[in-house]
Amino acid sequence: MKKVLLCPPTFYDIEYEINPWMHVQNKVNNRKALGEYEALKNAYKSLGLEVLEITPVKGLPDMVYAANLGFPFGNKFAVSNFRYEQRRKESNFAKEYFEDLGFKIVTFSENIYFEGQGDLTTAGGKYFMGWGKRSSREAKDILNQELGINCIDLELRDPYFYHLDMSLGPLDSKTALINPRSFTQEGLLKLKGEFDNIIETSEEDNKFMACNLVTVAKTVVIAKGISDKLKNDIKKYGFDVVEISMDEFRKGGGSIKCLTLEFY
Ligand code: ARG
């Protein structure tokens, strides 16, 4: 069974600002955040996924965005090396968690940043790595070497969409949602070469981080608030759409995919 790892929002809040969505005065409503989290967890369970949960740590409010902890691949776990000091301790807890599960840990040298599934995703046996805002371009060489993959690297240029998972949302090997303002011309050309069907997200849908989705077989789990047009575009390719409200988690600069670490 396919597995995902989540981190309960027990200590989630906006305590610092490391991306343009975060404003310390825009506090989290904890009751609402927990409701959104539980709805996402239940959606995954009803879709037949096994849901694991890592214990949240006081003082690490962004640990709720479990996608950033690293990248599990086979029996290896490439543990993140966060760009910002505020998140760096999360890696210790992720390392410990995956070691206990029996994974072999892959690390990065101090000056090479890597933010896990925030910047590395896969579709149809291909691997896409985003760099420039959080992960370093050089992380690609380590990932290729240590995991035996061949990453297609994509520069991210928009400060609001600082991770690849806010910019590219693969539905399957042929089809993906793409936020065109995230990429350079060269990047867009690369993506057009890799996917047959590209659904470009509108400015309105980008406000809801539409690309930050998780696909489970033929169901797309996506943030509530996206346009009917986008929902219909997704359905045209044969997918069902499940919408979950992510209003509280957007305050921290994340949504569905950011909360979800997938095991491939
Ligand atoms: N506040 C977090 C940060 O800035 C949000 C992370 C969003 N995660 C993601 N996978 N895009 O690091």
CSV table of C-alpha atoms and ligand atoms in Angstrom, one decimal:
chain,number,residue,atom,x,y,z
A,1,MET,CA,0.0,0.0,0.0
A,2,LYS,CA,1.2,3.5,-0.7
A,3,LYS,CA,2.2,5.4,2.4
A,4,VAL,CA,2.4,9.0,3.3
A,5,LEU,CA,3.9,10.8,6.3
A,6,LEU,CA,2.2,13.7,8.0
A,7,CYS,CA,3.1,15.8,11.1
A,8,PRO,CA,0.2,17.0,13.3
A,9,PRO,CA,-0.1,20.8,13.7
A,10,THR,CA,0.2,20.8,17.5
A,11,PHE,CA,3.0,23.5,17.5
A,12,TYR,CA,2.2,25.1,14.1
A,13,ASP,CA,2.1,28.9,14.1
A,14,ILE,CA,3.7,31.9,12.4
A,15,GLU,CA,6.6,32.7,14.6
A,16,TYR,CA,9.0,34.1,11.9
A,17,GLU,CA,8.8,35.1,8.2
A,18,ILE,CA,10.9,33.1,5.7
A,19,ASN,CA,8.6,33.4,2.7
A,20,PRO,CA,6.3,36.2,1.4
A,21,TRP,CA,3.1,34.4,2.6
A,22,MET,CA,4.2,34.5,6.3
A,23,HIS,CA,3.3,37.4,8.5
A,24,VAL,CA,3.9,37.0,12.2
A,25,GLN,CA,0.8,39.1,13.0
A,26,ASN,CA,-1.3,36.7,11.0
A,27,LYS,CA,-1.7,34.1,13.7
A,28,VAL,CA,-2.9,30.6,13.1
A,29,ASN,CA,-6.3,29.5,14.4
A,30,ASN,CA,-5.3,26.2,15.9
A,31,ARG,CA,-8.7,24.6,16.0
A,32,LYS,CA,-9.2,25.4,12.3
A,33,ALA,CA,-5.7,24.1,11.5
A,34,LEU,CA,-6.4,20.9,13.2
A,35,GLY,CA,-9.7,20.5,11.4
A,36,GLU,CA,-8.0,21.0,8.0
A,37,TYR,CA,-5.2,18.6,9.0
A,38,GLU,CA,-7.7,15.9,10.1
A,39,ALA,CA,-9.7,16.4,6.9
A,40,LEU,CA,-6.6,15.8,4.8
A,41,LYS,CA,-5.6,12.8,6.8
A,42,ASN,CA,-9.1,11.3,6.5
A,43,ALA,CA,-9.1,11.9,2.7
A,44,TYR,CA,-5.9,10.0,2.4
A,45,LYS,CA,-7.3,7.1,4.5
A,46,SER,CA,-10.4,6.9,2.4
A,47,LEU,CA,-8.3,6.8,-0.7
A,48,GLY,CA,-6.6,3.7,0.7
A,49,LEU,CA,-3.3,5.2,1.8
A,50,GLU,CA,-1.5,4.2,5.0
A,51,VAL,CA,-0.9,7.4,7.0
A,52,LEU,CA,2.1,7.6,9.3
A,53,GLU,CA,2.6,10.6,11.7
A,54,ILE,CA,5.9,11.9,13.0
A,55,THR,CA,5.8,13.4,16.5
A,56,PRO,CA,5.7,17.3,16.2
A,57,VAL,CA,8.3,19.2,18.2
A,58,LYS,CA,7.7,22.3,20.2
A,59,GLY,CA,9.7,25.3,18.8
A,60,LEU,CA,9.6,23.9,15.2
A,61,PRO,CA,6.3,25.4,13.9
A,62,ASP,CA,7.1,24.6,10.3
A,63,MET,CA,7.6,20.9,10.9
A,64,VAL,CA,4.0,20.5,10.0
A,65,TYR,CA,5.1,20.8,6.3
A,66,ALA,CA,6.4,17.2,6.3
A,67,ALA,CA,7.2,17.2,2.6
A,68,ASN,CA,10.3,19.3,3.4
A,69,LEU,CA,11.8,16.7,5.7
A,70,GLY,CA,13.6,14.8,2.9
A,71,PHE,CA,13.1,12.3,0.1
A,72,PRO,CA,12.5,8.6,0.9
A,73,PHE,CA,13.5,6.5,-2.1
A,74,GLY,CA,13.7,2.7,-1.9
A,75,ASN,CA,15.7,2.0,1.3
A,76,LYS,CA,17.4,5.4,1.3
A,77,PHE,CA,16.3,8.7,2.8
A,78,ALA,CA,17.9,11.9,1.5
A,79,VAL,CA,17.5,14.1,4.6
A,80,SER,CA,17.0,17.8,4.1
A,81,ASN,CA,19.6,20.5,4.7
A,82,PHE,CA,17.4,23.5,5.2
A,83,ARG,CA,18.4,26.9,3.9
A,84,TYR,CA,17.0,28.8,6.9
A,85,GLU,CA,18.3,28.4,10.4
A,86,GLN,CA,14.7,28.4,11.8
A,87,ARG,CA,14.0,25.0,10.2
A,88,ARG,CA,17.4,23.3,10.4
A,89,LYS,CA,16.7,21.3,13.6
A,90,GLU,CA,13.8,19.5,11.8
A,91,SER,CA,16.4,17.4,10.0
A,92,ASN,CA,17.6,15.8,13.2
A,93,PHE,CA,14.1,14.5,14.0
A,94,ALA,CA,13.5,13.3,10.4
A,95,LYS,CA,16.9,11.5,10.4
A,96,GLU,CA,16.0,9.7,13.6
A,97,TYR,CA,12.5,8.8,12.4
A,98,PHE,CA,13.7,7.3,9.1
A,99,GLU,CA,16.7,5.5,10.7
A,100,ASP,CA,14.2,3.8,13.1
A,101,LEU,CA,12.2,2.7,10.0
A,102,GLY,CA,15.4,1.1,8.7
A,103,PHE,CA,16.3,3.7,6.0
A,104,LYS,CA,19.9,4.4,5.0
A,105,ILE,CA,20.5,8.2,5.4
A,106,VAL,CA,21.9,10.3,2.6
A,107,THR,CA,23.2,13.8,3.7
A,108,PHE,CA,24.3,16.9,2.0
A,109,SER,CA,27.4,19.0,2.7
A,110,GLU,CA,26.8,22.2,4.8
A,111,ASN,CA,26.7,24.6,1.9
A,112,ILE,CA,24.5,22.5,-0.3
A,113,TYR,CA,20.8,23.0,0.5
A,114,PHE,CA,18.1,20.5,-0.1
A,115,GLU,CA,14.5,20.8,1.0
A,116,GLY,CA,13.1,17.3,0.3
A,117,GLN,CA,9.9,16.8,-1.6
A,118,GLY,CA,9.4,20.6,-1.6
A,119,ASP,CA,12.0,20.6,-4.4
A,120,LEU,CA,12.1,17.0,-5.7
A,121,THR,CA,9.2,15.3,-7.3
A,122,THR,CA,8.7,12.3,-9.7
A,123,ALA,CA,6.3,11.5,-12.5
A,124,GLY,CA,6.4,8.5,-14.8
A,125,GLY,CA,9.9,7.4,-13.8
A,126,LYS,CA,11.3,10.9,-14.2
A,127,TYR,CA,12.7,13.2,-11.5
A,128,PHE,CA,12.3,16.9,-11.4
A,129,MET,CA,14.4,19.1,-9.1
A,130,GLY,CA,13.7,22.8,-8.3
A,131,TRP,CA,16.5,25.1,-7.2
A,132,GLY,CA,17.4,28.7,-6.7
A,133,LYS,CA,15.1,29.8,-3.9
A,134,ARG,CA,15.7,27.0,-1.3
A,135,SER,CA,17.5,23.9,-2.6
A,136,SER,CA,20.9,24.5,-4.3
A,137,ARG,CA,21.5,23.4,-7.9
A,138,GLU,CA,24.4,21.3,-6.7
A,139,ALA,CA,22.0,19.0,-4.7
A,140,LYS,CA,21.2,17.4,-8.1
A,141,ASP,CA,24.6,15.8,-8.3
A,142,ILE,CA,24.3,14.2,-4.9
A,143,LEU,CA,20.8,13.0,-5.6
A,144,ASN,CA,21.8,11.5,-8.9
A,145,GLN,CA,24.8,9.8,-7.5
A,146,GLU,CA,23.3,8.5,-4.2
A,147,LEU,CA,19.8,7.6,-5.4
A,148,GLY,CA,20.8,6.5,-8.9
A,149,ILE,CA,18.3,8.8,-10.5
A,150,ASN,CA,18.6,11.4,-13.2
A,151,CYS,CA,17.1,14.7,-12.2
A,152,ILE,CA,15.8,17.3,-14.6
A,153,ASP,CA,16.6,20.5,-12.9
A,154,LEU,CA,14.4,23.6,-13.0
A,155,GLU,CA,15.3,27.1,-11.8
A,156,LEU,CA,12.6,28.7,-9.7
A,157,ARG,CA,12.3,32.4,-10.2
A,158,ASP,CA,9.2,33.6,-8.2
A,159,PRO,CA,9.7,34.4,-4.5
A,160,TYR,CA,6.0,33.4,-3.8
A,161,PHE,CA,6.5,30.0,-5.4
A,162,TYR,CA,9.9,29.2,-3.8
A,163,HIS,CA,9.5,25.4,-3.9
A,164,LEU,CA,9.0,23.2,-6.9
A,165,ASP,CA,5.9,21.6,-5.3
A,166,MET,CA,4.2,25.0,-5.5
A,167,SER,CA,5.1,25.3,-9.2
A,168,LEU,CA,4.6,21.8,-10.7
A,169,GLY,CA,1.9,19.4,-9.8
A,170,PRO,CA,2.1,16.1,-11.7
A,171,LEU,CA,-1.1,14.2,-12.2
A,172,ASP,CA,0.6,11.2,-14.0
A,173,SER,CA,3.4,10.6,-16.4
A,174,LYS,CA,1.7,12.6,-19.2
A,175,THR,CA,-0.2,15.4,-17.4
A,176,ALA,CA,0.8,18.1,-15.0
A,177,LEU,CA,-0.4,21.4,-13.6
A,178,ILE,CA,2.2,24.1,-14.1
A,179,ASN,CA,2.4,27.6,-12.6
A,180,PRO,CA,4.0,29.4,-15.6
A,181,ARG,CA,5.3,32.3,-13.5
A,182,SER,CA,7.6,30.0,-11.5
A,183,PHE,CA,9.8,29.0,-14.3
A,184,THR,CA,12.3,30.6,-16.8
A,185,GLN,CA,11.6,30.2,-20.5
A,186,GLU,CA,14.2,27.4,-20.6
A,187,GLY,CA,12.4,25.7,-17.8
A,188,LEU,CA,9.0,25.9,-19.5
A,189,LEU,CA,10.5,24.4,-22.6
A,190,LYS,CA,12.0,21.5,-20.6
A,191,LEU,CA,8.6,20.9,-19.0
A,192,LYS,CA,6.8,21.0,-22.4
A,193,GLY,CA,9.2,18.4,-23.6
A,194,GLU,CA,8.5,16.1,-20.6
A,195,PHE,CA,4.7,16.3,-20.4
A,196,ASP,CA,2.2,15.8,-23.2
A,197,ASN,CA,-0.6,17.7,-21.4
A,198,ILE,CA,0.1,20.9,-19.5
A,199,ILE,CA,-2.6,22.6,-17.5
A,200,GLU,CA,-1.3,26.2,-16.8
A,201,THR,CA,-2.7,27.6,-13.6
A,202,SER,CA,-4.2,31.1,-13.6
A,203,GLU,CA,-3.3,33.9,-11.2
A,204,GLU,CA,-6.5,33.3,-9.3
A,205,ASP,CA,-5.7,29.6,-8.9
A,206,ASN,CA,-2.1,30.4,-7.9
A,207,LYS,CA,-3.5,32.3,-4.9
A,208,PHE,CA,-4.7,28.9,-3.6
A,209,MET,CA,-1.3,27.2,-4.6
A,210,ALA,CA,-3.2,25.0,-7.0
A,211,CYS,CA,-0.1,23.1,-8.1
A,212,ASN,CA,0.6,22.0,-4.5
A,213,LEU,CA,-1.5,18.9,-4.9
A,214,VAL,CA,-1.2,15.1,-4.3
A,215,THR,CA,-2.4,12.6,-6.8
A,216,VAL,CA,-3.6,9.2,-5.5
A,217,ALA,CA,-4.2,6.9,-8.5
A,218,LYS,CA,-7.0,8.7,-10.4
A,219,THR,CA,-7.9,11.2,-7.6
A,220,VAL,CA,-6.4,14.7,-7.2
A,221,VAL,CA,-6.3,16.1,-3.7
A,222,ILE,CA,-6.2,19.9,-4.1
A,223,ALA,CA,-7.0,23.0,-2.1
A,224,LYS,CA,-10.5,24.2,-1.8
A,225,GLY,CA,-10.9,27.6,-3.5
A,226,ILE,CA,-9.6,26.7,-6.9
A,227,SER,CA,-11.7,27.7,-9.9
A,228,ASP,CA,-14.4,25.5,-11.5
A,229,LYS,CA,-12.4,25.9,-14.8
A,230,LEU,CA,-9.4,24.3,-13.3
A,231,LYS,CA,-11.4,21.5,-11.7
A,232,ASN,CA,-13.0,20.8,-15.1
A,233,ASP,CA,-9.6,20.9,-16.8
A,234,ILE,CA,-8.4,18.2,-14.4
A,235,LYS,CA,-11.5,16.1,-14.8
A,236,LYS,CA,-11.1,16.2,-18.6
A,237,TYR,CA,-8.1,14.0,-18.2
A,238,GLY,CA,-10.1,11.4,-16.2
A,239,PHE,CA,-9.3,12.4,-12.6
A,240,ASP,CA,-11.7,12.9,-9.7
A,241,VAL,CA,-11.1,16.0,-7.6
A,242,VAL,CA,-11.2,16.1,-3.8
A,243,GLU,CA,-11.0,19.5,-2.3
A,244,ILE,CA,-9.7,20.3,1.2
A,245,SER,CA,-9.7,23.7,2.8
A,246,MET,CA,-6.1,24.8,3.5
A,247,ASP,CA,-6.7,28.4,4.7
A,248,GLU,CA,-4.7,28.0,7.9
A,249,PHE,CA,-1.7,26.3,6.3
A,250,ARG,CA,-1.4,28.9,3.5
A,251,LYS,CA,-0.6,31.5,6.2
A,252,GLY,CA,2.7,29.6,6.6
A,253,GLY,CA,3.2,29.4,2.9
A,254,GLY,CA,2.1,25.8,2.3
A,255,SER,CA,-0.8,23.7,1.2
A,256,ILE,CA,-1.8,20.0,0.5
A,257,LYS,CA,1.5,18.7,-0.9
A,258,CYS,CA,3.7,20.6,1.6
A,259,LEU,CA,1.9,18.8,4.4
A,260,THR,CA,2.5,15.4,2.8
A,261,LEU,CA,5.7,13.4,2.5
A,262,GLU,CA,5.1,10.5,0.0
A,263,PHE,CA,6.9,7.2,-0.1
A,264,TYR,CA,7.7,6.1,-3.6
B,1,ARG,N1,6.9,28.0,6.2
B,1,ARG,C1,7.5,27.0,5.4
B,1,ARG,C2,8.8,27.5,4.8
B,1,ARG,O1,8.9,28.6,4.4
B,1,ARG,C3,6.5,26.5,4.4
B,1,ARG,C4,7.0,25.3,3.6
B,1,ARG,C5,6.1,24.9,2.5
B,1,ARG,N2,6.4,23.6,2.0
B,1,ARG,C6,6.5,23.2,0.7
B,1,ARG,N3,6.7,22.0,0.5
B,1,ARG,N4,6.3,24.1,-0.3
B,1,ARG,O2,9.7,26.7,4.7
